[in-house]
Amino acid sequence: MATPTGAANIAPDQPVATAEGTATPVQPVAPPVPELIQLPLGTALTEAQAQALASDRSVRVVVLAGAVKCGKTTLLTSLYELFQTGPVKAIQFAGCDTFLAFEQRCHLSRADSELETADTLRTTYDGPHPEYLHLRVQNGESDAGHIDFLFTDVSGEMFEHSRNSTDECKLLTFLHQASHFVLSLDCEKALIADKKWGMVQDAKSLIQSCLDSSMLEATCFVTVVWAKCDFFEADKNKEAIAAFVKEVEEDFKDSFGDRIPGLKFHRTAARPSHFRKLKMGFGVRELLGDWITIWRQGRAMQLEPPADNNGKRESELFAKRHNTQEGNA
Amino acid sequence: MSSPQSHSFLLIGLPSTGKTTFLAALWYAIQQRQSPTALVLKKLDGESKYLNEIRDAWLAYKPVGRTQIDTEKFVSMWLKRSDSDEEVHLTFPDVSGESFKQQWVSRQITVSYDKCLRSANGGILFIHPNSITLPLRIMEVDDLASLIDDAVAEEVASSPTAAPPSTPWDKEKSPTQVQLVELLQFLIRRPHFKPPFRFAIAISAWDLVAVSNVSPEDWIAKQLPLFSQFLSSNHKLFEATFYGVSAQGGEYEGDDVVALQSKNPARRVEVVGKGIKNRHDITEPLLWLMR
């Protein structure tokens, strides 16, 4: 006899009623299941979802760029965590469409994780790229309008490949939408003699590649961030650090000053575990201030459709291609 | 005589935030005459069993019991203003706190709750001081530890022991203020949402925090700053006012219950907030919603 759907859930010794005159088991009457309405998921936004969000409002896209483990996601989560403790200067939290994404990324820095040392969930290279996290803020007085930010959450590997090839860089179409391009330099690496100049050169190569492939619009502001600056603060050799920073910043200005008029430098310690006199989100408030006050674009975000790729998203193909070649980092 | 005003108010709150206790105390308050209230019962109409049960538990200093998802009620009261003959018909969907928790976790609402949203004129959002989950960061814990003993903190920080694996992320443990903001964002996103939506923010068990001598609004700003910012920056969507409500009057254990038993039940209730005329009148937040 054929087993009706759902019969597998009935215990073997449970009596099964049968309809009179037939051999077909009658299903137990299940309690009515309430009709449900799906609510927004609150997870990170895909390109299409970001597009939908931007369809009816002006959105500022902030691209957080840099090498693997340089602190891009930590910078972003620290901004979210700052709002959890109160207004950021005069800027108030006004909404978030990606709460779950933020909460998940914050988990390893929270006591709930039961870790002894705070960490950040790694942005994986094989995931969908780019993902966007959303924050809505209000600057100042109660009648001030809201500002919607979309922050990219992209793995460092994507940027590493892009600095090596303008063709790869051109695939990062979200760069065209950036109102701010924030490139992080890792201060921890800057203290390691055989890594610091390579790190600087890699960062310069990424900017060069973005410029030469015409991916950064004239309306985009570029900020180079000395991330994890608690490592600098904790180091005893202040003079050498100051000289290194000065030299690097001058090198950036010499190299790109004419092509990036508003090039700025900044220091952050999103989670300053190596110099506890700095507070969480050190320098992040000022960055947010820049993202709010320095703004040329007034148009709604218009994400570009992916190139012909047999129905697959370009960014996924990008990751897939490199995973195949080099394994998943 | 003019037809009665009809209001439907949401009672929103995560589990164990005092929604049902509020209803129980309200049902008693509007039927007694020892302590004046701005709204009084006009007439009984239909089923009152549930309200009588929770009221009796409240009068007996017993927990009123949590509303279960499968026993959610739609409560209706025919009231009148005590200073006039104006009639008021109030309805409240008594939705369980678990249902609100599930909105955050499963990202769904029932069609029946959505119908309540559609007809609601305002709501009371309940927050209980003892059921707040804070976004506690590891760095904060370390900072607190270092205040206790620098040497111990140093030792812990430099300990070479292997780090234990992390506990998986559980979205149910997300901070209360994040979940509350999301509940309000869900409201905004419903196509029938009509701003400004009026919310009385009720901090339950106010007797627990009254000793800190802060206003309910300041308490929210300090304890739930993200939620406070959200309300402030979205004042065109949500018109909010803040109350501290002690519907139970105190703890049902130890010396507190003896003190409670010596009071007239109507005077167990305490309400604080802007514009409160009678601190024992639990109907004052409803009056504000009906303005």
XYZ file of C-alpha atoms in Angstrom:
620
model
C 0.000 0.000 0.000
C 1.275 3.396 -0.842
C 2.198 5.478 2.151
C 0.383 8.779 2.234
C 2.413 11.888 2.655
C 3.157 12.570 6.277
C 2.570 9.009 7.455
C 6.241 8.686 8.300
C 5.642 11.026 11.224
C 3.231 8.628 12.891
C 4.786 6.376 15.511
C 4.580 2.658 14.657
C 2.446 1.845 17.684
C 0.096 4.754 17.246
C -3.411 3.765 16.140
C -4.235 5.065 12.707
C -7.885 5.736 11.983
C -9.223 4.496 8.691
C -12.114 5.929 6.784
C -15.110 3.596 6.768
C -15.160 1.294 3.790
C -11.692 2.166 2.599
C -8.182 1.073 3.423
C -6.787 4.563 3.229
C -5.485 5.841 6.572
C -7.065 9.087 7.695
C -4.542 11.674 8.706
C -4.726 12.975 12.288
C -6.227 16.471 12.356
C -3.373 18.894 12.656
C -3.878 22.223 14.426
C -4.486 24.998 11.928
C -1.286 26.578 10.756
C -1.577 30.356 10.835
C -1.139 32.091 7.547
C 2.172 33.913 7.629
C 3.562 37.041 6.037
C 7.266 37.127 5.284
C 9.161 40.101 6.731
C 12.480 41.500 5.501
C 15.303 39.081 6.258
C 17.760 41.570 7.726
C 20.723 39.803 6.170
C 23.460 41.402 4.060
C 22.145 42.805 0.801
C 23.007 41.411 -2.585
C 23.499 43.661 -5.576
C 19.850 43.330 -6.548
C 18.631 44.048 -3.020
C 20.926 47.041 -2.752
C 19.557 48.241 -6.060
C 16.008 47.893 -4.765
C 16.855 49.848 -1.628
C 18.456 52.585 -3.706
C 15.585 52.783 -6.146
C 13.604 55.320 -4.167
C 16.222 57.275 -2.267
C 19.678 58.734 -2.478
C 22.206 56.276 -1.109
C 25.867 56.816 -0.345
C 28.065 53.829 -1.080
C 31.206 53.507 1.017
C 33.693 50.977 -0.333
C 35.923 49.541 2.368
C 39.009 48.289 0.580
C 42.246 46.686 1.617
C 44.155 43.468 2.009
C 43.022 40.366 3.864
C 42.690 40.901 7.630
C 43.468 44.607 7.502
C 40.328 45.376 9.517
C 37.687 46.360 6.954
C 34.805 44.501 8.590
C 35.978 45.450 12.075
C 35.870 49.104 11.095
C 32.300 48.634 9.939
C 31.138 46.689 12.988
C 32.762 49.189 15.317
C 30.668 51.942 13.751
C 27.564 49.847 14.391
C 28.701 49.166 17.950
C 29.290 52.874 18.559
C 25.646 53.569 17.778
C 24.713 50.844 20.261
C 26.238 53.014 22.974
C 24.776 56.364 21.924
C 24.838 59.010 19.220
C 28.137 59.332 17.344
C 28.977 62.993 17.935
C 25.738 64.655 16.800
C 24.851 61.814 14.462
C 21.948 59.631 15.471
C 21.091 56.132 14.417
C 17.913 56.181 12.317
C 17.553 52.641 10.997
C 19.156 49.533 9.609
C 17.969 47.079 6.985
C 20.716 44.551 7.741
C 20.537 44.041 11.502
C 21.146 40.311 11.345
C 24.223 40.782 9.178
C 25.686 43.270 11.650
C 24.835 41.128 14.645
C 26.413 38.068 13.089
C 29.577 39.980 12.255
C 29.755 41.379 15.803
C 29.312 38.009 17.476
C 32.990 37.127 17.888
C 33.649 40.434 19.634
C 30.791 39.950 22.084
C 30.927 38.171 25.433
C 28.222 35.776 24.168
C 30.792 34.157 21.883
C 32.737 33.051 24.986
C 35.983 33.897 23.243
C 38.736 35.317 25.422
C 39.939 37.719 22.761
C 37.636 39.711 20.505
C 37.653 38.763 16.850
C 35.649 39.508 13.704
C 33.872 37.034 11.492
C 35.993 36.671 8.382
C 34.422 37.837 5.125
C 34.785 34.764 2.979
C 36.075 34.867 -0.524
C 33.700 32.248 -1.850
C 30.603 34.064 -0.684
C 28.496 36.311 -2.882
C 30.301 39.541 -3.675
C 29.803 42.295 -3.047
C 27.580 42.195 0.000
C 26.253 45.440 1.381
C 25.431 46.432 4.931
C 23.023 49.262 5.492
C 22.820 52.041 8.067
C 20.528 55.053 8.130
C 21.587 58.031 10.195
C 20.448 61.519 10.969
C 22.922 64.323 11.321
C 22.159 66.897 13.958
C 18.822 68.495 14.621
C 15.627 66.565 14.757
C 14.385 67.973 11.466
C 17.527 66.986 9.557
C 16.936 64.449 6.824
C 18.096 60.872 6.950
C 21.176 59.644 5.150
C 21.321 56.079 3.892
C 24.695 54.381 3.718
C 25.539 51.146 1.990
C 28.892 49.736 3.058
C 30.538 47.079 0.969
C 31.685 43.963 2.766
C 34.106 42.400 0.335
C 36.886 39.943 1.045
C 40.465 41.158 0.880
C 41.238 38.596 -1.819
C 38.980 40.424 -4.236
C 41.065 43.555 -3.857
C 44.316 41.610 -4.059
C 43.326 40.247 -7.446
C 42.136 43.654 -8.575
C 45.445 45.318 -7.829
C 47.172 42.736 -9.993
C 44.996 43.241 -13.032
C 42.992 46.133 -14.394
C 40.794 43.569 -16.139
C 39.949 42.068 -12.769
C 39.492 45.519 -11.299
C 36.960 46.372 -14.003
C 34.837 43.540 -12.750
C 34.321 45.355 -9.444
C 31.504 47.416 -10.904
C 30.359 48.540 -7.469
C 33.399 50.857 -7.419
C 31.592 53.129 -9.869
C 28.942 53.760 -7.242
C 31.337 54.698 -4.467
C 30.975 58.096 -2.897
C 33.854 57.176 -0.602
C 36.681 54.743 -1.179
C 38.396 53.875 2.089
C 41.663 52.028 1.731
C 43.057 50.504 4.904
C 46.762 50.153 5.647
C 47.467 47.649 8.390
C 49.546 49.274 11.169
C 50.366 45.858 12.592
C 52.126 44.970 9.346
C 53.679 48.422 9.196
C 55.755 47.474 12.234
C 57.189 44.393 10.557
C 60.337 45.317 8.678
C 60.008 42.813 5.859
C 56.317 43.431 5.302
C 55.708 47.138 5.638
C 56.938 48.360 2.264
C 55.245 45.522 0.460
C 51.990 46.381 2.192
C 52.294 50.022 1.132
C 53.111 49.080 -2.418
C 50.179 46.687 -2.599
C 47.848 49.446 -1.446
C 49.262 51.851 -3.984
C 48.868 49.253 -6.693
C 45.197 48.875 -5.841
C 44.573 52.617 -6.172
C 46.625 52.707 -9.369
C 44.634 49.829 -10.801
C 41.314 51.425 -9.847
C 42.356 54.723 -11.435
C 43.866 53.233 -14.583
C 40.833 51.072 -15.168
C 38.622 54.143 -14.680
C 36.708 52.514 -11.838
C 36.889 55.449 -9.440
C 34.659 58.321 -10.487
C 35.683 61.930 -10.045
C 32.907 62.216 -7.498
C 34.500 59.610 -5.260
C 36.531 60.701 -2.247
C 39.501 58.577 -1.322
C 40.740 58.188 2.223
C 43.767 56.149 3.190
C 43.298 54.836 6.698
C 46.043 53.735 9.025
C 43.964 50.942 10.528
C 44.757 49.241 13.846
C 46.730 52.334 14.895
C 46.748 51.000 18.459
C 49.813 49.063 17.283
C 51.538 52.394 16.556
C 50.418 53.841 19.874
C 51.710 50.835 21.789
C 55.096 50.853 20.054
C 58.019 52.569 21.746
C 59.729 53.760 18.588
C 57.489 56.751 17.947
C 60.019 58.695 15.882
C 60.568 55.904 13.398
C 56.836 55.415 13.040
C 56.242 59.121 12.468
C 58.968 59.171 9.819
C 57.525 56.114 8.102
C 53.996 57.529 8.103
C 55.204 60.839 6.724
C 57.174 59.159 3.994
C 54.267 56.930 2.975
C 51.741 59.755 2.925
C 54.022 61.904 0.813
C 54.527 58.997 -1.550
C 50.754 58.616 -1.945
C 50.341 62.352 -2.544
C 53.166 62.400 -5.082
C 51.766 59.392 -6.869
C 48.063 60.226 -6.878
C 47.618 63.795 -5.711
C 46.922 65.085 -9.194
C 44.390 62.362 -9.925
C 42.734 62.315 -6.494
C 42.314 65.940 -5.420
C 40.667 65.205 -2.082
C 43.038 62.480 -0.945
C 42.959 62.281 2.848
C 44.761 60.283 5.520
C 43.303 59.105 8.710
C 43.984 56.895 11.715
C 41.607 54.386 13.245
C 41.687 51.767 15.947
C 38.275 50.170 15.579
C 38.993 47.684 18.354
C 42.154 48.903 20.086
C 43.199 45.794 21.947
C 46.930 46.689 21.901
C 46.609 50.125 23.463
C 43.680 50.239 25.822
C 43.871 53.975 26.408
C 42.220 54.307 23.012
C 38.506 53.640 23.105
C 36.504 51.397 20.815
C 35.937 53.022 17.450
C 38.886 55.391 17.760
C 38.902 57.578 14.643
C 35.736 55.972 13.274
C 33.600 58.901 14.408
C 35.699 61.263 12.319
C 35.468 58.973 9.299
C 31.696 58.933 9.593
C 31.768 62.721 9.850
C 33.634 62.841 6.531
C 31.200 60.435 4.878
C 28.367 62.705 5.909
C 29.825 66.142 5.211
C 31.962 65.387 2.158
C 29.548 64.391 -0.507
C 29.318 65.248 -4.157
C 26.785 62.760 -5.419
C 23.141 63.550 -5.013
C 21.807 60.891 -7.291
C 20.361 57.545 -6.423
C 22.695 54.594 -6.612
C 22.503 52.896 -9.987
C 24.280 49.589 -9.920
C 25.459 48.424 -13.278
C 24.124 45.195 -14.677
C 26.721 42.457 -14.852
C 28.398 41.745 -18.154
C 27.300 38.789 -20.252
C 28.201 35.797 -18.128
C 25.698 33.125 -18.965
C 23.331 34.178 -16.274
C 25.866 34.108 -13.420
C 26.706 37.174 -11.415
C 30.033 38.648 -12.368
C 31.295 38.829 -8.840
C 30.550 35.170 -8.242
C 32.382 34.213 -11.386
C 35.260 36.380 -10.243
C 35.558 34.527 -6.965
C 34.975 31.178 -8.596
C 37.706 31.755 -11.140
C 40.286 32.578 -8.511
C 39.196 29.847 -6.166
C 39.680 27.382 -8.976
C 43.104 28.731 -9.765
C 44.463 29.154 -6.297
C 42.187 27.384 -3.898
C 40.014 29.120 -1.419
C 42.176 31.368 0.719
C -25.852 60.701 22.610
C -22.881 60.497 20.253
C -21.575 57.086 19.192
C -18.613 55.763 21.198
C -15.091 56.411 20.107
C -13.398 53.222 19.070
C -9.706 52.612 19.591
C -7.530 49.621 18.988
C -4.166 49.627 20.697
C -1.300 47.229 20.209
C 0.470 45.819 23.242
C 3.986 45.153 22.019
C 6.835 43.639 23.979
C 9.330 40.817 24.052
C 8.702 37.929 26.498
C 8.194 38.752 30.188
C 7.862 42.490 29.772
C 4.621 42.994 31.702
C 1.927 43.184 29.021
C -0.505 40.802 30.700
C 0.134 42.222 34.169
C -0.763 45.638 32.776
C -4.017 44.252 31.377
C -4.838 42.547 34.683
C -4.263 45.709 36.711
C -6.208 47.757 34.159
C -9.189 45.403 34.306
C -9.278 45.785 38.074
C -8.666 49.536 38.100
C -11.536 50.453 35.794
C -14.023 48.498 37.920
C -13.157 49.853 41.380
C -14.089 53.162 42.947
C -11.632 53.543 45.826
C -9.002 55.221 43.707
C -10.217 57.461 40.855
C -9.238 56.666 37.280
C -9.811 58.764 34.195
C -11.458 55.836 32.428
C -14.007 53.539 34.069
C -15.883 50.466 32.932
C -19.124 51.342 31.126
C -20.488 47.858 30.618
C -19.510 44.247 30.255
C -19.881 42.902 26.759
C -19.290 39.271 25.924
C -16.499 37.075 27.223
C -14.592 38.323 30.285
C -13.270 35.000 31.595
C -9.678 35.596 30.593
C -9.601 39.131 31.992
C -11.206 37.961 35.230
C -8.666 35.157 35.574
C -5.636 37.378 35.159
C -7.216 40.020 37.420
C -7.808 37.418 40.146
C -4.190 36.281 39.924
C -3.096 39.911 40.186
C -5.305 40.452 43.255
C -3.892 37.293 44.844
C -0.296 38.517 44.332
C 0.373 35.663 41.939
C 2.131 35.897 38.595
C -0.507 36.353 35.898
C 1.184 33.813 33.682
C 2.716 34.380 30.311
C 0.505 34.517 27.283
C 1.269 31.507 25.131
C 1.467 31.777 21.365
C -1.438 29.372 20.981
C -3.637 31.129 23.571
C -3.420 34.676 22.287
C -6.513 36.713 23.058
C -8.294 39.656 21.582
C -9.407 41.735 24.548
C -12.257 44.214 24.363
C -13.394 46.787 26.961
C -16.326 49.219 26.965
C -15.233 52.228 28.984
C -16.345 55.779 29.609
C -14.537 58.863 30.713
C -15.099 59.510 34.401
C -15.518 63.253 33.855
C -18.140 62.887 31.132
C -20.440 60.343 29.603
C -18.245 59.937 26.541
C -17.967 56.259 25.735
C -14.815 54.571 24.566
C -14.466 51.115 23.102
C -10.933 49.752 23.487
C -9.573 46.594 21.950
C -6.160 45.056 22.542
C -4.722 42.017 20.877
C -2.946 40.273 23.796
C -0.146 38.830 21.726
C 2.505 36.750 23.469
C 6.013 38.030 23.882
C 7.179 34.871 22.157
C 5.339 35.994 19.026
C 7.329 39.219 19.000
C 10.520 37.279 19.590
C 9.615 35.061 16.674
C 9.203 38.096 14.434
C 12.877 38.795 15.010
C 13.970 35.183 14.687
C 11.795 33.759 11.915
C 11.035 37.056 10.154
C 7.341 36.326 9.858
C 4.079 37.636 11.248
C 0.654 36.057 11.162
C -2.033 37.447 8.913
C -4.257 37.938 11.968
C -1.626 40.079 13.686
C -1.210 42.071 10.502
C -4.938 42.797 10.600
C -4.466 44.153 14.119
C -1.688 46.382 12.839
C -3.963 47.645 10.122
C -6.678 48.710 12.558
C -4.442 49.957 15.378
C -4.539 53.630 16.390
C -1.466 53.356 18.582
C 0.231 51.074 20.999
C 1.976 50.509 24.268
C 5.467 49.105 23.977
C 6.595 47.322 27.122
C 10.173 47.044 28.350
C 11.150 45.257 31.545
C 14.392 46.306 33.262
C 15.169 42.704 34.200
C 14.822 41.256 30.724
C 17.176 43.462 28.779
C 19.976 41.836 26.803
C 22.881 44.232 26.431
C 25.449 44.177 23.611
C 28.268 43.256 25.980
C 31.635 43.344 24.241
C 34.653 41.284 25.244
C 36.732 44.456 25.502
C 34.277 45.873 28.024
C 34.549 42.715 30.096
C 38.332 42.973 29.986
C 38.189 46.636 30.980
C 35.988 45.786 33.929
C 38.355 43.000 34.933
C 41.303 45.362 34.810
C 39.518 47.722 37.176
C 39.319 44.934 39.695
C 42.932 43.875 39.507
C 45.458 45.043 36.922
C 47.796 42.164 37.675
C 45.109 39.570 37.145
C 44.008 41.220 33.907
C 47.588 41.296 32.663
C 48.012 37.652 33.503
C 44.826 36.722 31.688
C 45.811 38.785 28.643
C 49.234 37.173 28.375
C 48.094 33.668 29.185
C 49.470 31.227 26.602
C 46.569 28.789 26.976
C 44.823 27.749 23.807
C 41.715 29.772 23.122
C 38.494 27.780 23.440
C 36.270 27.639 20.383
C 33.588 30.253 20.120
C 29.945 29.593 20.894
C 27.893 29.737 17.692
C 25.951 32.900 17.025
C 22.374 32.715 18.263
C 20.168 35.472 16.911
C 17.756 35.061 19.819
C 20.478 36.516 22.033
C 20.724 39.728 20.027
C 20.519 42.922 22.077
C 17.046 43.932 23.188
C 17.361 47.405 21.675
C 18.168 45.924 18.271
C 15.133 43.639 18.424
C 12.874 46.515 19.491
C 14.024 48.741 16.652
C 13.449 45.906 14.214
C 9.901 45.383 15.537
C 9.179 49.044 14.818
C 10.855 48.818 11.407
C 8.581 45.881 10.601
C 5.624 48.146 11.395
C 6.922 50.900 9.130
C 7.340 48.478 6.255
C 3.765 47.279 6.285
C 1.921 48.928 3.394
C -0.891 50.119 5.645
C 1.375 51.903 8.152
C 0.163 55.462 8.696
C 2.529 57.860 10.443
C 2.691 59.316 12.962
C 1.971 56.172 14.952
C 1.547 56.924 18.622
C 3.469 54.809 21.118
C 3.406 54.898 24.887
C 6.729 53.393 25.931
C 6.052 51.664 29.247
C 8.938 50.605 31.459
C 7.413 47.851 33.568
C 8.357 47.174 37.189
C 9.311 50.829 37.530
C 9.655 50.252 41.272
C 12.894 48.403 40.468
C 14.493 51.457 38.850
C 12.690 54.331 40.567
C 15.464 54.512 43.172
C 17.839 55.698 40.442
C 15.763 58.888 40.301
C 15.802 59.286 36.526
C 12.872 59.973 34.249
C 11.585 57.098 32.124
C 12.807 58.871 28.985
C 16.305 59.341 30.387
C 16.356 55.745 31.579
C 15.595 54.540 28.051
C 18.277 56.840 26.610
C 20.829 55.364 29.000
C 19.830 51.708 28.914
C 18.682 51.384 25.299
C 20.505 54.163 23.449
C 20.048 52.698 19.971
C 16.286 52.443 20.500
C 16.196 55.952 21.951
C 18.063 57.368 18.936
C 15.735 55.536 16.573
C 12.650 57.037 18.198
C 14.184 60.496 18.215
C 15.337 60.416 14.607
C 12.027 58.939 13.450
C 9.714 61.237 15.395
C 7.768 61.902 12.234
C 6.914 58.206 12.074
C 6.495 57.507 15.791
C 5.129 59.941 18.322
C 6.366 58.539 21.607
C 6.007 59.343 25.253
C 7.571 57.486 28.136
C 6.072 56.033 31.295
C 7.384 54.110 34.223
C 4.653 51.652 35.177
C 4.558 49.531 38.265
C 1.424 47.493 37.584
C 2.295 44.771 40.056
C 3.353 47.242 42.752
C 6.418 45.308 43.866
C 7.851 41.826 44.130
C 5.574 38.932 45.045
C 8.218 37.512 47.341
C 9.728 38.395 50.720
C 8.900 41.622 52.532
C 7.516 43.302 49.404
C 4.423 41.148 49.292
C 3.608 41.964 52.938
C 3.814 45.662 52.098
C 1.627 45.129 49.032
C -0.993 43.274 51.028
C -1.369 46.241 53.349
C -2.319 48.510 50.436
C -5.645 48.971 48.756
C -5.163 47.039 45.477
C -5.979 50.118 43.402
C -3.087 51.960 45.005
C -0.552 49.244 44.252
C -0.264 50.729 40.777
C 2.212 53.544 40.206
C 2.635 55.430 36.951
C 5.247 58.131 36.345
C 5.879 60.210 33.274
C 5.209 63.583 31.705
C 1.712 64.921 32.307
C 0.673 62.278 34.831
C -2.094 63.731 37.038
C -2.754 60.733 39.261
C 0.156 58.409 39.894
C -2.177 55.519 40.788
C -4.137 55.774 37.538
C -3.071 53.067 35.105
C -5.426 54.458 32.452
C -3.295 57.591 31.952
C -1.155 56.089 29.155
C -4.392 55.106 27.403
C -5.700 58.660 27.725
C -2.532 59.944 26.072
C -2.957 57.435 23.235
C -6.570 58.556 22.788
C -5.747 62.266 22.577
